[in-house]
PDB file of C-alpha atoms in Angstrom:
ATOM      1  CA  MET A   1       0.001  -0.090   0.044  1.00  0.00           C
ATOM      2  CA  LEU A   2       2.771   2.613   0.914  1.00  0.00           C
ATOM      3  CA  GLN A   3       4.534   1.724  -2.414  1.00  0.00           C
ATOM      4  CA  THR A   4       1.336   2.360  -4.337  1.00  0.00           C
ATOM      5  CA  MET A   5       1.003   5.760  -2.577  1.00  0.00           C
ATOM      6  CA  VAL A   6       4.522   6.839  -3.207  1.00  0.00           C
ATOM      7  CA  ALA A   7       4.310   5.752  -6.844  1.00  0.00           C
ATOM      8  CA  GLY A   8       1.111   7.850  -7.192  1.00  0.00           C
ATOM      9  CA  ALA A   9       2.642  10.894  -5.672  1.00  0.00           C
ATOM     10  CA  ALA A  10       5.603  10.735  -8.012  1.00  0.00           C
ATOM     11  CA  LEU A  11       3.544  10.401 -11.010  1.00  0.00           C
ATOM     12  CA  MET A  12       1.466  13.600 -10.048  1.00  0.00           C
ATOM     13  CA  LEU A  13       4.720  15.503  -9.462  1.00  0.00           C
ATOM     14  CA  ALA A  14       5.861  14.313 -12.981  1.00  0.00           C
ATOM     15  CA  VAL A  15       2.509  15.542 -14.496  1.00  0.00           C
ATOM     16  CA  SER A  16       2.523  18.891 -12.470  1.00  0.00           C
ATOM     17  CA  GLY A  17       6.075  19.346 -13.528  1.00  0.00           C
ATOM     18  CA  SER A  18       5.442  18.732 -17.229  1.00  0.00           C
ATOM     19  CA  THR A  19       2.331  20.995 -17.126  1.00  0.00           C
ATOM     20  CA  VAL A  20       4.457  24.030 -15.717  1.00  0.00           C
ATOM     21  CA  THR A  21       7.260  23.315 -18.265  1.00  0.00           C
ATOM     22  CA  GLY A  22       4.571  23.557 -20.981  1.00  0.00           C
ATOM     23  CA  VAL A  23       2.989  26.835 -19.642  1.00  0.00           C
ATOM     24  CA  ASP A  24       6.522  28.307 -19.625  1.00  0.00           C
ATOM     25  CA  GLU A  25       7.353  27.228 -23.229  1.00  0.00           C
ATOM     26  CA  LEU A  26       3.784  28.796 -24.438  1.00  0.00           C
ATOM     27  CA  TYR A  27       4.439  32.065 -22.737  1.00  0.00           C
ATOM     28  CA  PRO A  28       8.085  32.917 -22.621  1.00  0.00           C
ATOM     29  CA  PRO A  29       9.364  35.866 -20.371  1.00  0.00           C
ATOM     30  CA  ASP A  30       8.856  39.313 -21.749  1.00  0.00           C
ATOM     31  CA  GLN A  31      11.615  40.922 -23.792  1.00  0.00           C
ATOM     32  CA  PRO A  32      12.785  44.333 -23.071  1.00  0.00           C
ATOM     33  CA  ALA A  33      12.138  46.895 -25.724  1.00  0.00           C
ATOM     34  CA  GLU A  34      14.968  47.914 -28.083  1.00  0.00           C
ATOM     35  CA  PRO A  35      15.802  51.640 -27.760  1.00  0.00           C
ATOM     36  CA  SER A  36      15.331  53.840 -30.742  1.00  0.00           C
ATOM     37  CA  LEU A  37      15.933  57.499 -31.821  1.00  0.00           C
ATOM     38  CA  SER A  38      13.375  59.922 -32.939  1.00  0.00           C
ATOM     39  CA  THR A  39      15.629  62.403 -35.036  1.00  0.00           C
ATOM     40  CA  SER A  40      15.273  65.382 -37.491  1.00  0.00           C
ATOM     41  CA  ALA A  41      18.191  67.444 -39.157  1.00  0.00           C
ATOM     42  CA  TYR A  42      18.633  69.646 -41.931  1.00  0.00           C
ATOM     43  CA  ALA A  43      21.332  72.030 -43.445  1.00  0.00           C
ATOM     44  CA  GLU A  44      21.087  75.778 -44.146  1.00  0.00           C
ATOM     45  CA  CYS A  45      23.274  78.678 -45.345  1.00  0.00           C
ATOM     46  CA  VAL A  46      23.706  81.582 -42.926  1.00  0.00           C
ATOM     47  CA  GLN A  47      26.018  84.421 -43.825  1.00  0.00           C
ATOM     48  CA  ASP A  48      27.763  82.284 -46.347  1.00  0.00           C
ATOM     49  CA  ALA A  49      28.344  79.645 -43.790  1.00  0.00           C
ATOM     50  CA  PRO A  50      26.752  76.029 -43.726  1.00  0.00           C
ATOM     51  CA  TRP A  51      25.106  75.009 -40.664  1.00  0.00           C
ATOM     52  CA  ILE A  52      23.437  71.823 -39.422  1.00  0.00           C
ATOM     53  CA  VAL A  53      20.380  72.060 -37.332  1.00  0.00           C
ATOM     54  CA  TYR A  54      19.529  69.005 -35.414  1.00  0.00           C
ATOM     55  CA  ASP A  55      16.973  67.470 -32.907  1.00  0.00           C
ATOM     56  CA  VAL A  56      17.154  64.040 -31.221  1.00  0.00           C
ATOM     57  CA  THR A  57      15.298  62.358 -28.662  1.00  0.00           C
ATOM     58  CA  LEU A  58      16.209  58.740 -27.216  1.00  0.00           C
ATOM     59  CA  VAL A  59      13.160  56.384 -26.858  1.00  0.00           C
ATOM     60  CA  ASP A  60      14.185  53.861 -24.423  1.00  0.00           C
ATOM     61  CA  PRO A  61      11.368  52.752 -21.917  1.00  0.00           C
ATOM     62  CA  ASP A  62      13.362  49.721 -20.641  1.00  0.00           C
ATOM     63  CA  ASP A  63      16.911  51.585 -20.245  1.00  0.00           C
ATOM     64  CA  GLN A  64      18.560  49.320 -22.658  1.00  0.00           C
ATOM     65  CA  SER A  65      20.865  52.047 -24.232  1.00  0.00           C
ATOM     66  CA  THR A  66      24.521  52.162 -23.020  1.00  0.00           C
ATOM     67  CA  SER A  67      25.440  55.517 -23.895  1.00  0.00           C
ATOM     68  CA  ARG A  68      24.073  59.150 -23.748  1.00  0.00           C
ATOM     69  CA  ASP A  69      26.667  60.784 -25.922  1.00  0.00           C
ATOM     70  CA  VAL A  70      25.344  61.869 -29.217  1.00  0.00           C
ATOM     71  CA  SER A  71      27.396  62.282 -32.249  1.00  0.00           C
ATOM     72  CA  LEU A  72      26.953  63.156 -35.949  1.00  0.00           C
ATOM     73  CA  VAL A  73      28.481  60.454 -38.231  1.00  0.00           C
ATOM     74  CA  PHE A  74      29.615  61.122 -41.790  1.00  0.00           C
ATOM     75  CA  THR A  75      30.504  58.097 -44.051  1.00  0.00           C
ATOM     76  CA  LYS A  76      31.347  57.645 -47.665  1.00  0.00           C
ATOM     77  CA  GLY A  77      33.100  54.540 -49.050  1.00  0.00           C
ATOM     78  CA  GLY A  78      35.986  53.902 -46.694  1.00  0.00           C
ATOM     79  CA  GLN A  79      36.083  57.282 -44.989  1.00  0.00           C
ATOM     80  CA  ARG A  80      34.328  58.110 -41.688  1.00  0.00           C
ATOM     81  CA  LEU A  81      33.968  61.149 -39.667  1.00  0.00           C
ATOM     82  CA  GLU A  82      32.435  61.489 -36.279  1.00  0.00           C
ATOM     83  CA  VAL A  83      31.527  64.783 -35.001  1.00  0.00           C
ATOM     84  CA  PRO A  84      30.339  65.153 -31.255  1.00  0.00           C
ATOM     85  CA  LEU A  85      27.199  66.978 -30.423  1.00  0.00           C
ATOM     86  CA  GLY A  86      27.095  66.688 -26.653  1.00  0.00           C
ATOM     87  CA  SER A  87      24.994  64.479 -24.155  1.00  0.00           C
ATOM     88  CA  LEU A  88      21.308  63.918 -23.881  1.00  0.00           C
ATOM     89  CA  GLY A  89      19.606  65.955 -21.229  1.00  0.00           C
ATOM     90  CA  GLU A  90      17.384  64.752 -18.464  1.00  0.00           C
ATOM     91  CA  ASP A  91      14.462  64.670 -20.858  1.00  0.00           C
ATOM     92  CA  ASP A  92      16.406  62.241 -23.129  1.00  0.00           C
ATOM     93  CA  ALA A  93      16.718  64.909 -25.881  1.00  0.00           C
ATOM     94  CA  LEU A  94      19.399  67.130 -27.354  1.00  0.00           C
ATOM     95  CA  SER A  95      18.947  69.838 -30.057  1.00  0.00           C
ATOM     96  CA  GLY A  96      21.031  72.459 -31.473  1.00  0.00           C
ATOM     97  CA  ARG A  97      23.056  73.540 -34.533  1.00  0.00           C
ATOM     98  CA  ILE A  98      26.663  72.985 -35.535  1.00  0.00           C
ATOM     99  CA  LEU A  99      28.974  74.186 -38.383  1.00  0.00           C
ATOM    100  CA  TRP A 100      29.486  71.771 -41.162  1.00  0.00           C
ATOM    101  CA  PRO A 101      32.640  69.943 -40.743  1.00  0.00           C
ATOM    102  CA  GLY A 102      35.590  71.808 -42.174  1.00  0.00           C
ATOM    103  CA  ALA A 103      33.676  75.107 -42.058  1.00  0.00           C
ATOM    104  CA  ALA A 104      34.545  78.260 -39.906  1.00  0.00           C
ATOM    105  CA  THR A 105      33.182  81.632 -39.175  1.00  0.00           C
ATOM    106  CA  ASP A 106      34.595  85.036 -38.022  1.00  0.00           C
ATOM    107  CA  SER A 107      33.465  86.843 -34.958  1.00  0.00           C
ATOM    108  CA  SER A 108      30.341  88.220 -36.755  1.00  0.00           C
ATOM    109  CA  GLY A 109      29.136  84.620 -37.910  1.00  0.00           C
ATOM    110  CA  ALA A 110      30.322  85.187 -41.477  1.00  0.00           C
ATOM    111  CA  GLY A 111      31.663  82.200 -43.213  1.00  0.00           C
ATOM    112  CA  ILE A 112      35.510  82.415 -43.811  1.00  0.00           C
ATOM    113  CA  ASP A 113      36.417  78.730 -44.398  1.00  0.00           C
ATOM    114  CA  TRP A 114      34.585  75.769 -46.234  1.00  0.00           C
ATOM    115  CA  PRO A 115      35.348  72.052 -46.500  1.00  0.00           C
ATOM    116  CA  GLY A 116      37.237  71.157 -49.689  1.00  0.00           C
ATOM    117  CA  TRP A 117      38.491  74.724 -50.012  1.00  0.00           C
ATOM    118  CA  VAL A 118      42.097  76.081 -49.213  1.00  0.00           C
ATOM    119  CA  GLN A 119      43.532  79.511 -49.965  1.00  0.00           C
ATOM    120  CA  GLN A 120      46.726  79.469 -51.940  1.00  0.00           C
ATOM    121  CA  ASP A 121      48.646  82.537 -53.001  1.00  0.00           C
ATOM    122  CA  GLY A 122      45.809  84.781 -52.061  1.00  0.00           C
ATOM    123  CA  GLU A 123      43.283  82.725 -54.110  1.00  0.00           C
ATOM    124  CA  TRP A 124      40.888  80.062 -53.253  1.00  0.00           C
ATOM    125  CA  VAL A 125      41.370  76.705 -54.609  1.00  0.00           C
ATOM    126  CA  ASP A 126      38.688  73.749 -54.780  1.00  0.00           C
ATOM    127  CA  LEU A 127      40.297  70.584 -53.550  1.00  0.00           C
ATOM    128  CA  GLY A 128      37.520  68.340 -54.432  1.00  0.00           C
ATOM    129  CA  GLU A 129      37.316  65.421 -52.063  1.00  0.00           C
ATOM    130  CA  ASP A 130      40.274  66.379 -50.133  1.00  0.00           C
ATOM    131  CA  ASP A 131      40.163  68.446 -46.786  1.00  0.00           C
ATOM    132  CA  LEU A 132      36.692  67.126 -46.018  1.00  0.00           C
ATOM    133  CA  GLY A 133      35.529  68.071 -49.315  1.00  0.00           C
ATOM    134  CA  TRP A 134      33.919  64.386 -49.449  1.00  0.00           C
ATOM    135  CA  THR A 135      31.226  65.430 -46.935  1.00  0.00           C
ATOM    136  CA  ARG A 136      29.825  67.787 -49.429  1.00  0.00           C
ATOM    137  CA  GLU A 137      28.369  65.340 -51.799  1.00  0.00           C
ATOM    138  CA  GLY A 138      27.300  61.736 -51.674  1.00  0.00           C
ATOM    139  CA  ALA A 139      28.080  61.128 -48.025  1.00  0.00           C
ATOM    140  CA  THR A 140      25.623  59.330 -45.521  1.00  0.00           C
ATOM    141  CA  VAL A 141      24.851  61.051 -42.652  1.00  0.00           C
ATOM    142  CA  ALA A 142      23.474  59.627 -39.279  1.00  0.00           C
ATOM    143  CA  ILE A 143      22.840  60.675 -35.529  1.00  0.00           C
ATOM    144  CA  GLU A 144      24.451  58.014 -33.384  1.00  0.00           C
ATOM    145  CA  VAL A 145      23.751  57.396 -29.663  1.00  0.00           C
ATOM    146  CA  ASN A 146      23.070  53.681 -29.075  1.00  0.00           C
ATOM    147  CA  PRO A 147      21.448  52.913 -31.439  1.00  0.00           C
ATOM    148  CA  GLU A 148      21.870  55.382 -34.542  1.00  0.00           C
ATOM    149  CA  ALA A 149      19.342  56.771 -37.049  1.00  0.00           C
ATOM    150  CA  GLY A 150      20.009  58.057 -40.489  1.00  0.00           C
ATOM    151  CA  VAL A 151      19.157  61.626 -41.245  1.00  0.00           C
ATOM    152  CA  ALA A 152      18.608  63.197 -44.649  1.00  0.00           C
ATOM    153  CA  VAL A 153      21.210  65.913 -44.536  1.00  0.00           C
ATOM    154  CA  SER A 154      22.743  67.370 -47.574  1.00  0.00           C
ATOM    155  CA  TYR A 155      25.295  70.338 -48.161  1.00  0.00           C
ATOM    156  CA  PRO A 156      23.177  73.360 -48.286  1.00  0.00           C
ATOM    157  CA  PRO A 157      22.830  74.958 -51.887  1.00  0.00           C
ATOM    158  CA  ALA A 158      23.890  78.413 -52.651  1.00  0.00           C
ATOM    159  CA  THR A 159      21.432  81.314 -52.936  1.00  0.00           C
ATOM    160  CA  PRO A 160      21.622  84.807 -54.561  1.00  0.00           C
ATOM    161  CA  TYR A 161      22.413  86.170 -51.134  1.00  0.00           C
ATOM    162  CA  CYS A 162      24.323  83.168 -49.444  1.00  0.00           C
ATOM    163  CA  VAL A 163      27.058  81.165 -50.880  1.00  0.00           C
ATOM    164  CA  VAL A 164      28.543  77.852 -49.030  1.00  0.00           C
ATOM    165  CA  GLY A 165      31.855  78.482 -50.326  1.00  0.00           C
ATOM    166  CA  PRO A 166      34.458  81.452 -50.872  1.00  0.00           C
ATOM    167  CA  ARG A 167      33.093  84.453 -53.063  1.00  0.00           C
ATOM    168  CA  LEU A 168      35.225  84.541 -56.269  1.00  0.00           C
ATOM    169  CA  THR A 169      34.433  88.222 -56.848  1.00  0.00           C
ATOM    170  CA  ASP A 170      35.013  91.274 -54.604  1.00  0.00           C
ATOM    171  CA  ASP A 171      31.332  92.434 -55.092  1.00  0.00           C
ATOM    172  CA  PRO A 172      29.521  92.602 -51.839  1.00  0.00           C
ATOM    173  CA  PRO A 173      26.322  90.323 -51.662  1.00  0.00           C
ATOM    174  CA  ALA A 174      23.055  91.962 -52.548  1.00  0.00           C
ATOM    175  CA  PRO A 175      20.959  92.571 -49.257  1.00  0.00           C
ATOM    176  CA  PRO A 176      17.921  90.387 -49.074  1.00  0.00           C
ATOM    177  CA  VAL A 177      14.690  92.366 -49.687  1.00  0.00           C
ATOM    178  CA  SER A 178      12.048  91.703 -47.079  1.00  0.00           C
ATOM    179  CA  ARG A 179       8.263  91.719 -47.727  1.00  0.00           C
ATOM    180  CA  ALA A 180       8.113  94.771 -45.504  1.00  0.00           C
ATOM    181  CA  GLY A 181      10.806  96.402 -47.782  1.00  0.00           C
ATOM    182  CA  LEU A 182       8.677  95.631 -50.849  1.00  0.00           C
ATOM    183  CA  ALA A 183       5.648  97.139 -49.414  1.00  0.00           C
ATOM    184  CA  ALA A 184       7.545 100.177 -48.231  1.00  0.00           C
ATOM    185  CA  THR A 185       9.208 100.683 -51.602  1.00  0.00           C
ATOM    186  CA  GLY A 186       5.879 100.227 -53.416  1.00  0.00           C
ATOM    187  CA  ALA A 187       4.259 102.792 -51.277  1.00  0.00           C
ATOM    188  CA  GLU A 188       7.139 105.314 -51.751  1.00  0.00           C
ATOM    189  CA  ILE A 189       6.914 104.902 -55.497  1.00  0.00           C
ATOM    190  CA  LEU A 190       3.119 105.074 -55.609  1.00  0.00           C
ATOM    191  CA  ALA A 191       2.621 107.991 -53.619  1.00  0.00           C
ATOM    192  CA  PRO A 192       3.781 110.708 -56.137  1.00  0.00           C
ATOM    193  CA  PHE A 193       1.569 109.130 -58.718  1.00  0.00           C
ATOM    194  CA  LEU A 194      -1.362 109.135 -56.472  1.00  0.00           C
ATOM    195  CA  LEU A 195      -0.682 112.945 -55.539  1.00  0.00           C
ATOM    196  CA  GLY A 196      -0.347 113.742 -59.217  1.00  0.00           C
ATOM    197  CA  ALA A 197      -3.644 112.126 -60.001  1.00  0.00           C
ATOM    198  CA  THR A 198      -5.335 113.795 -57.210  1.00  0.00           C
ATOM    199  CA  LEU A 199      -4.071 117.321 -58.479  1.00  0.00           C
ATOM    200  CA  LEU A 200      -5.036 116.579 -62.081  1.00  0.00           C
ATOM    201  CA  THR A 201      -8.441 115.461 -61.131  1.00  0.00           C
ATOM    202  CA  GLY A 202      -8.812 118.813 -58.928  1.00  0.00           C
ATOM    203  CA  GLY A 203      -7.646 120.911 -61.759  1.00  0.00           C
ATOM    204  CA  LEU A 204     -10.035 119.357 -64.349  1.00  0.00           C
ATOM    205  CA  ALA A 205     -13.012 119.845 -61.973  1.00  0.00           C
ATOM    206  CA  PHE A 206     -11.900 123.483 -61.332  1.00  0.00           C
ATOM    207  CA  ALA A 207     -11.452 124.110 -65.110  1.00  0.00           C
ATOM    208  CA  THR A 208     -15.021 122.581 -65.767  1.00  0.00           C
ATOM    209  CA  ALA A 209     -16.606 124.822 -63.190  1.00  0.00           C
ATOM    210  CA  ARG A 210     -15.016 127.905 -64.621  1.00  0.00           C
ATOM    211  CA  ARG A 211     -16.275 127.091 -68.097  1.00  0.00           C
ATOM    212  CA  ARG A 212     -19.733 126.368 -66.898  1.00  0.00           C
ATOM    213  CA  PRO A 213     -22.111 129.323 -68.031  1.00  0.00           C
ATOM    214  CA  ARG A 214     -23.845 131.328 -65.524  1.00  0.00           C
ATOM    215  CA  MET A 215     -27.713 131.074 -65.308  1.00  0.00           C
TER     216      MET A 215
END
């Protein structure tokens, strides 16, 4: 009898153990969420200098990221350039702007040096891919923390009032015309015509009144 009870208990334990194992196999433990980045970035020309404006937020609900340092990474072929941007704040975000690699400005913020350009014997020479010139075209750009995310950043194009390289003439840039300036200029030009039209109308009315016969 005792042997029968022991055998029955052993069988129940075996069945119970297999049941628990089956449940564990059906419901594996929760996996932590992988960290990701929410990013935006674009390049712009300001006072003949190329700037990159960026905004990055780390999304890491399970604290899986192993770094809080943010870098802007350029790659092209076998070339790689890593530009430190700073560290994420307490809100897991970082934003700001930085000069394009190889660019420099003077104390007023005007561009005085550009990637791929060098001044030789008083003249600016385009070096092409050399001196970080390779970053201007065809480079892949990403923001890297841990993980990283690609961003669509291209070297900013020149405009009539802002260039992203040395000016090859001594002519100063033409000042941009704002909408307010256009409105003021138009009013100044139109005012004499309105005054003349008013005087002309008044003169015609006076002449007509002089010619009208008395009753």
